[in-house]
PDB file of C-alpha atoms in Angstrom:
ATOM      1  CA  MET A   1     -14.446  15.769 -22.438  1.00 39.00           C
ATOM      2  CA  SER A   2     -10.809  15.626 -22.464  1.00 50.00           C
ATOM      3  CA  GLY A   3     -11.144  15.254 -18.428  1.00 55.00           C
ATOM      4  CA  GLU A   4     -13.436  12.367 -18.753  1.00 54.00           C
ATOM      5  CA  THR A   5     -11.018  10.611 -21.525  1.00 59.00           C
ATOM      6  CA  ASP A   6      -8.179  11.160 -19.303  1.00 59.00           C
ATOM      7  CA  LEU A   7      -9.824   9.669 -16.284  1.00 55.00           C
ATOM      8  CA  ILE A   8     -11.125   6.281 -18.696  1.00 55.00           C
ATOM      9  CA  LYS A   9      -7.200   6.135 -19.764  1.00 64.00           C
ATOM     10  CA  LEU A  10      -5.968   6.021 -15.967  1.00 64.00           C
ATOM     11  CA  TYR A  11      -8.424   2.918 -15.313  1.00 69.00           C
ATOM     12  CA  SER A  12      -5.898   0.672 -17.386  1.00 82.00           C
ATOM     13  CA  ALA A  13      -6.550  -3.207 -18.116  1.00 85.00           C
ATOM     14  CA  ARG A  14      -3.335  -3.203 -15.880  1.00 87.00           C
ATOM     15  CA  ILE A  15      -4.890  -1.980 -12.849  1.00 91.00           C
ATOM     16  CA  LEU A  16      -8.542  -3.279 -13.465  1.00 89.00           C
ATOM     17  CA  ALA A  17      -6.294  -6.942 -13.596  1.00 90.00           C
ATOM     18  CA  LEU A  18      -4.672  -5.830 -10.487  1.00 93.00           C
ATOM     19  CA  ALA A  19      -7.545  -4.775  -8.489  1.00 93.00           C
ATOM     20  CA  ALA A  20      -9.665  -8.096  -9.654  1.00 92.00           C
ATOM     21  CA  ASP A  21      -7.088 -10.027  -7.940  1.00 93.00           C
ATOM     22  CA  ILE A  22      -5.308  -9.154  -4.851  1.00 95.00           C
ATOM     23  CA  PRO A  23      -3.645 -11.679  -3.422  1.00 96.00           C
ATOM     24  CA  ARG A  24      -3.667 -12.318   0.844  1.00 96.00           C
ATOM     25  CA  HIS A  25      -6.825 -10.375   0.534  1.00 95.00           C
ATOM     26  CA  GLY A  26      -9.115 -10.786   3.554  1.00 96.00           C
ATOM     27  CA  ARG A  27      -8.185 -11.355   7.481  1.00 97.00           C
ATOM     28  CA  LEU A  28      -5.540 -13.341   9.443  1.00 97.00           C
ATOM     29  CA  GLY A  29      -6.925 -14.920  12.641  1.00 96.00           C
ATOM     30  CA  ASP A  30      -4.037 -14.304  14.477  1.00 96.00           C
ATOM     31  CA  PRO A  31      -2.174 -10.888  13.770  1.00 97.00           C
ATOM     32  CA  GLN A  32       0.202  -9.544  15.706  1.00 97.00           C
ATOM     33  CA  ALA A  33      -0.928  -6.049  14.498  1.00 97.00           C
ATOM     34  CA  THR A  34      -3.933  -4.943  13.099  1.00 98.00           C
ATOM     35  CA  VAL A  35      -4.138  -1.242  11.526  1.00 98.00           C
ATOM     36  CA  ARG A  36      -7.095  -0.031   9.731  1.00 98.00           C
ATOM     37  CA  ARG A  37      -6.836   3.399   7.546  1.00 96.00           C
ATOM     38  CA  ARG A  38      -9.421   4.908   5.689  1.00 96.00           C
ATOM     39  CA  ALA A  39      -8.726   7.957   3.249  1.00 93.00           C
ATOM     40  CA  PRO A  40     -11.420  11.049   4.456  1.00 88.00           C
ATOM     41  CA  LEU A  41     -11.606  12.334   1.173  1.00 84.00           C
ATOM     42  CA  CYS A  42     -13.417   9.043  -0.140  1.00 84.00           C
ATOM     43  CA  GLY A  43     -13.800   6.978   2.403  1.00 89.00           C
ATOM     44  CA  SER A  44     -11.595   4.194   0.721  1.00 94.00           C
ATOM     45  CA  THR A  45     -10.537   2.018   3.418  1.00 97.00           C
ATOM     46  CA  VAL A  46      -7.937  -0.922   4.546  1.00 98.00           C
ATOM     47  CA  THR A  47      -7.357  -3.032   7.361  1.00 98.00           C
ATOM     48  CA  VAL A  48      -4.309  -4.732   7.585  1.00 98.00           C
ATOM     49  CA  ASP A  49      -3.230  -8.028   9.260  1.00 98.00           C
ATOM     50  CA  LEU A  50       0.435  -8.334  10.390  1.00 97.00           C
ATOM     51  CA  CYS A  51       2.822 -10.794  11.556  1.00 97.00           C
ATOM     52  CA  CYS A  52       6.810 -10.418  11.790  1.00 96.00           C
ATOM     53  CA  GLU A  53       9.171 -13.090  12.451  1.00 95.00           C
ATOM     54  CA  ASP A  54      13.300 -12.230  12.648  1.00 93.00           C
ATOM     55  CA  GLY A  55      12.515  -8.252  11.474  1.00 93.00           C
ATOM     56  CA  ARG A  56      10.398  -9.607   8.174  1.00 97.00           C
ATOM     57  CA  VAL A  57       6.900  -9.699   7.531  1.00 98.00           C
ATOM     58  CA  SER A  58       5.831 -13.600   7.681  1.00 97.00           C
ATOM     59  CA  ASP A  59       2.251 -13.396   7.553  1.00 98.00           C
ATOM     60  CA  TYR A  60      -0.012 -10.589   5.826  1.00 98.00           C
ATOM     61  CA  ALA A  61      -3.399  -9.848   5.263  1.00 98.00           C
ATOM     62  CA  ALA A  62      -5.410  -7.413   3.940  1.00 98.00           C
ATOM     63  CA  GLU A  63      -9.136  -6.069   3.796  1.00 98.00           C
ATOM     64  CA  VAL A  64      -9.737  -3.838   1.129  1.00 97.00           C
ATOM     65  CA  LYS A  65     -12.521  -1.503   0.670  1.00 96.00           C
ATOM     66  CA  ALA A  66     -11.332   1.075  -2.099  1.00 94.00           C
ATOM     67  CA  CYS A  67     -11.626   2.259  -6.029  1.00 91.00           C
ATOM     68  CA  ALA A  68      -9.844   0.136  -8.080  1.00 92.00           C
ATOM     69  CA  LEU A  69      -6.553   2.574  -7.703  1.00 93.00           C
ATOM     70  CA  GLY A  70      -6.568   1.621  -4.076  1.00 95.00           C
ATOM     71  CA  GLN A  71      -7.228  -2.112  -4.685  1.00 96.00           C
ATOM     72  CA  ALA A  72      -4.238  -2.144  -7.062  1.00 96.00           C
ATOM     73  CA  ALA A  73      -1.998  -0.868  -4.807  1.00 97.00           C
ATOM     74  CA  ALA A  74      -3.083  -3.032  -2.395  1.00 98.00           C
ATOM     75  CA  SER A  75      -2.791  -6.099  -5.308  1.00 98.00           C
ATOM     76  CA  VAL A  76       1.031  -5.174  -5.693  1.00 98.00           C
ATOM     77  CA  VAL A  77       1.615  -4.979  -1.675  1.00 98.00           C
ATOM     78  CA  GLY A  78       0.152  -8.110  -1.091  1.00 98.00           C
ATOM     79  CA  ALA A  79       1.837  -9.987  -3.732  1.00 98.00           C
ATOM     80  CA  ASN A  80       5.300  -8.794  -2.388  1.00 98.00           C
ATOM     81  CA  ILE A  81       5.280  -8.264   1.026  1.00 98.00           C
ATOM     82  CA  ILE A  82       6.302 -11.459   2.722  1.00 98.00           C
ATOM     83  CA  GLY A  83       9.611 -11.255   3.442  1.00 98.00           C
ATOM     84  CA  CYS A  84      10.082  -7.204   3.423  1.00 98.00           C
ATOM     85  CA  THR A  85      11.586  -5.481   6.220  1.00 96.00           C
ATOM     86  CA  ARG A  86       9.955  -2.426   7.898  1.00 96.00           C
ATOM     87  CA  GLU A  87      12.982  -0.203   6.494  1.00 96.00           C
ATOM     88  CA  GLU A  88      11.494  -1.752   2.885  1.00 97.00           C
ATOM     89  CA  ILE A  89       8.027  -1.011   3.437  1.00 98.00           C
ATOM     90  CA  ALA A  90       8.446   2.181   4.621  1.00 97.00           C
ATOM     91  CA  ALA A  91      10.379   3.231   1.481  1.00 97.00           C
ATOM     92  CA  ALA A  92       8.391   2.222  -0.853  1.00 98.00           C
ATOM     93  CA  ARG A  93       5.339   3.937   0.891  1.00 98.00           C
ATOM     94  CA  ASP A  94       7.729   7.251   0.888  1.00 98.00           C
ATOM     95  CA  ALA A  95       9.072   6.588  -2.980  1.00 98.00           C
ATOM     96  CA  LEU A  96       5.317   5.843  -3.888  1.00 98.00           C
ATOM     97  CA  LYS A  97       4.256   9.144  -2.154  1.00 98.00           C
ATOM     98  CA  ALA A  98       7.333  11.073  -4.034  1.00 98.00           C
ATOM     99  CA  MET A  99       6.341   9.224  -7.171  1.00 97.00           C
ATOM    100  CA  LEU A 100       2.229  10.630  -6.686  1.00 97.00           C
ATOM    101  CA  LYS A 101       3.220  13.957  -5.743  1.00 96.00           C
ATOM    102  CA  GLU A 102       6.416  15.154  -6.857  1.00 95.00           C
ATOM    103  CA  ASP A 103       6.941  12.473 -10.121  1.00 94.00           C
ATOM    104  CA  GLY A 104       9.433  10.917  -8.545  1.00 96.00           C
ATOM    105  CA  PRO A 105      11.367   8.022  -9.075  1.00 95.00           C
ATOM    106  CA  THR A 106       9.388   4.181  -9.147  1.00 95.00           C
ATOM    107  CA  PRO A 107       9.376   2.652  -6.064  1.00 97.00           C
ATOM    108  CA  PRO A 108      12.170  -0.169  -5.274  1.00 96.00           C
ATOM    109  CA  ALA A 109      12.077  -3.570  -5.644  1.00 96.00           C
ATOM    110  CA  PRO A 110      10.074  -5.701  -4.943  1.00 97.00           C
ATOM    111  CA  PHE A 111       7.168  -3.052  -5.135  1.00 98.00           C
ATOM    112  CA  ASP A 112       8.439  -1.400  -8.503  1.00 97.00           C
ATOM    113  CA  GLY A 113       5.241  -3.017  -9.743  1.00 96.00           C
ATOM    114  CA  LEU A 114       3.550   0.234  -8.494  1.00 97.00           C
ATOM    115  CA  GLU A 115       4.498   2.077 -11.402  1.00 95.00           C
ATOM    116  CA  VAL A 116       1.107   1.152 -12.666  1.00 94.00           C
ATOM    117  CA  LEU A 117      -0.546   3.751 -10.564  1.00 95.00           C
ATOM    118  CA  ARG A 118       2.317   6.840 -11.775  1.00 93.00           C
ATOM    119  CA  PRO A 119      -0.733   8.180 -14.274  1.00 90.00           C
ATOM    120  CA  ALA A 120      -2.812   8.877 -11.253  1.00 92.00           C
ATOM    121  CA  ARG A 121      -0.165  12.050 -10.118  1.00 92.00           C
ATOM    122  CA  ASP A 122      -2.636  13.817 -11.901  1.00 88.00           C
ATOM    123  CA  TYR A 123      -5.508  12.747  -9.314  1.00 88.00           C
ATOM    124  CA  LYS A 124      -4.622  14.131  -6.031  1.00 91.00           C
ATOM    125  CA  ASN A 125      -8.308  13.346  -4.704  1.00 90.00           C
ATOM    126  CA  ARG A 126      -7.220   9.347  -4.946  1.00 91.00           C
ATOM    127  CA  HIS A 127      -3.317   9.694  -3.822  1.00 95.00           C
ATOM    128  CA  ALA A 128      -4.770   8.836  -0.244  1.00 96.00           C
ATOM    129  CA  SER A 129      -6.093   5.596  -1.263  1.00 95.00           C
ATOM    130  CA  ILE A 130      -3.382   4.157  -3.290  1.00 97.00           C
ATOM    131  CA  LEU A 131      -1.282   5.207  -0.120  1.00 97.00           C
ATOM    132  CA  LEU A 132      -3.451   3.354   2.272  1.00 97.00           C
ATOM    133  CA  THR A 133      -1.960  -0.257   2.603  1.00 98.00           C
ATOM    134  CA  LEU A 134       1.823   0.617   2.314  1.00 98.00           C
ATOM    135  CA  GLU A 135       0.930   3.127   5.081  1.00 98.00           C
ATOM    136  CA  ALA A 136      -0.839   0.962   7.665  1.00 98.00           C
ATOM    137  CA  ALA A 137       1.588  -2.078   6.755  1.00 98.00           C
ATOM    138  CA  THR A 138       4.446   0.430   8.371  1.00 98.00           C
ATOM    139  CA  GLU A 139       2.024   1.504  10.838  1.00 97.00           C
ATOM    140  CA  ALA A 140       1.676  -2.754  11.886  1.00 97.00           C
ATOM    141  CA  MET A 141       5.479  -3.192  11.541  1.00 97.00           C
ATOM    142  CA  ASP A 142       5.978   0.073  13.766  1.00 96.00           C
ATOM    143  CA  GLU A 143       3.319  -1.547  16.573  1.00 95.00           C
ATOM    144  CA  ILE A 144       5.267  -5.230  16.391  1.00 95.00           C
ATOM    145  CA  ALA A 145       8.777  -3.275  17.003  1.00 92.00           C
ATOM    146  CA  ALA A 146       7.763  -0.824  19.918  1.00 92.00           C
ATOM    147  CA  ARG A 147       6.027  -4.131  21.654  1.00 88.00           C
ATOM    148  CA  GLY A 148       9.400  -6.195  20.961  1.00 85.00           C
ATOM    149  CA  SER A 149       7.689  -8.614  19.264  1.00 80.00           C
ATOM    150  CA  CYS A 150       9.351  -9.030  16.133  1.00 80.00           C
ATOM    151  CA  ALA A 151      12.698 -11.391  17.200  1.00 64.00           C
ATOM    152  CA  GLY A 152      15.327  -9.816  15.335  1.00 59.00           C
ATOM    153  CA  GLU A 153      13.572  -6.349  14.440  1.00 43.00           C
ATOM    154  CA  VAL A 154      16.052  -4.965  12.013  1.00 45.00           C
ATOM    155  CA  THR A 155      15.029  -0.920  12.265  1.00 42.00           C
ATOM    156  CA  GLY A 156      15.925   2.218  13.222  1.00 42.00           C
ATOM    157  CA  GLY A 157      12.581   3.057  14.656  1.00 40.00           C
ATOM    158  CA  PRO A 158       9.631   4.723  13.018  1.00 38.00           C
ATOM    159  CA  GLY A 159      10.755   6.974  10.068  1.00 36.00           C
ATOM    160  CA  ARG A 160       8.149   9.219   9.911  1.00 28.00           C
TER     161      ARG A 160
END
C-alpha cells in the first residue's frame, strides 16, 4: 500500500496542472528541424518542431503523447524555451537527468520549474518519459547547427 500511496503523491496537483496545460502544444507549419523521441519502456512519444535565429530558439512546438510526468516536463519546457541557446537546453537536459538519477541540483533557470519532478527520482521507469522533450529539443538544435541554418549559432558543438 505504501508504494501505491507514494505513487499517488508523485502525481501532485502541480504536476497535474502542468500536464493539463502544455504551452506551445502542437506542430509548427515550417520548422527548421523536427525530432521525434520515444521512451521504449513506457511508449511515451514527443515530437519537437523547432526554429532557430541568431543562435537561439525563435519558434517551438511539441506534440506530446506521454504520461502526466512527461507532459509536465513538456509544459515547463514549452513555457521557457523561446530565446534559449543550445547550451542552455543541453544544460537543462543534463541537470534534469542528474536530478532524477543522482538527486542532483535543480536545472538552471529558466528551466528551474522542472524541480516539481524531483519526486520522480524514485521511479526509474518514468525517467525516460520526463527527459524526452529536452532530449528532442537538444537534438533539433544540433540538427539545425549541423546545417549552419541558425545564423549566429553560439555552440561548441554537440555536448553528448
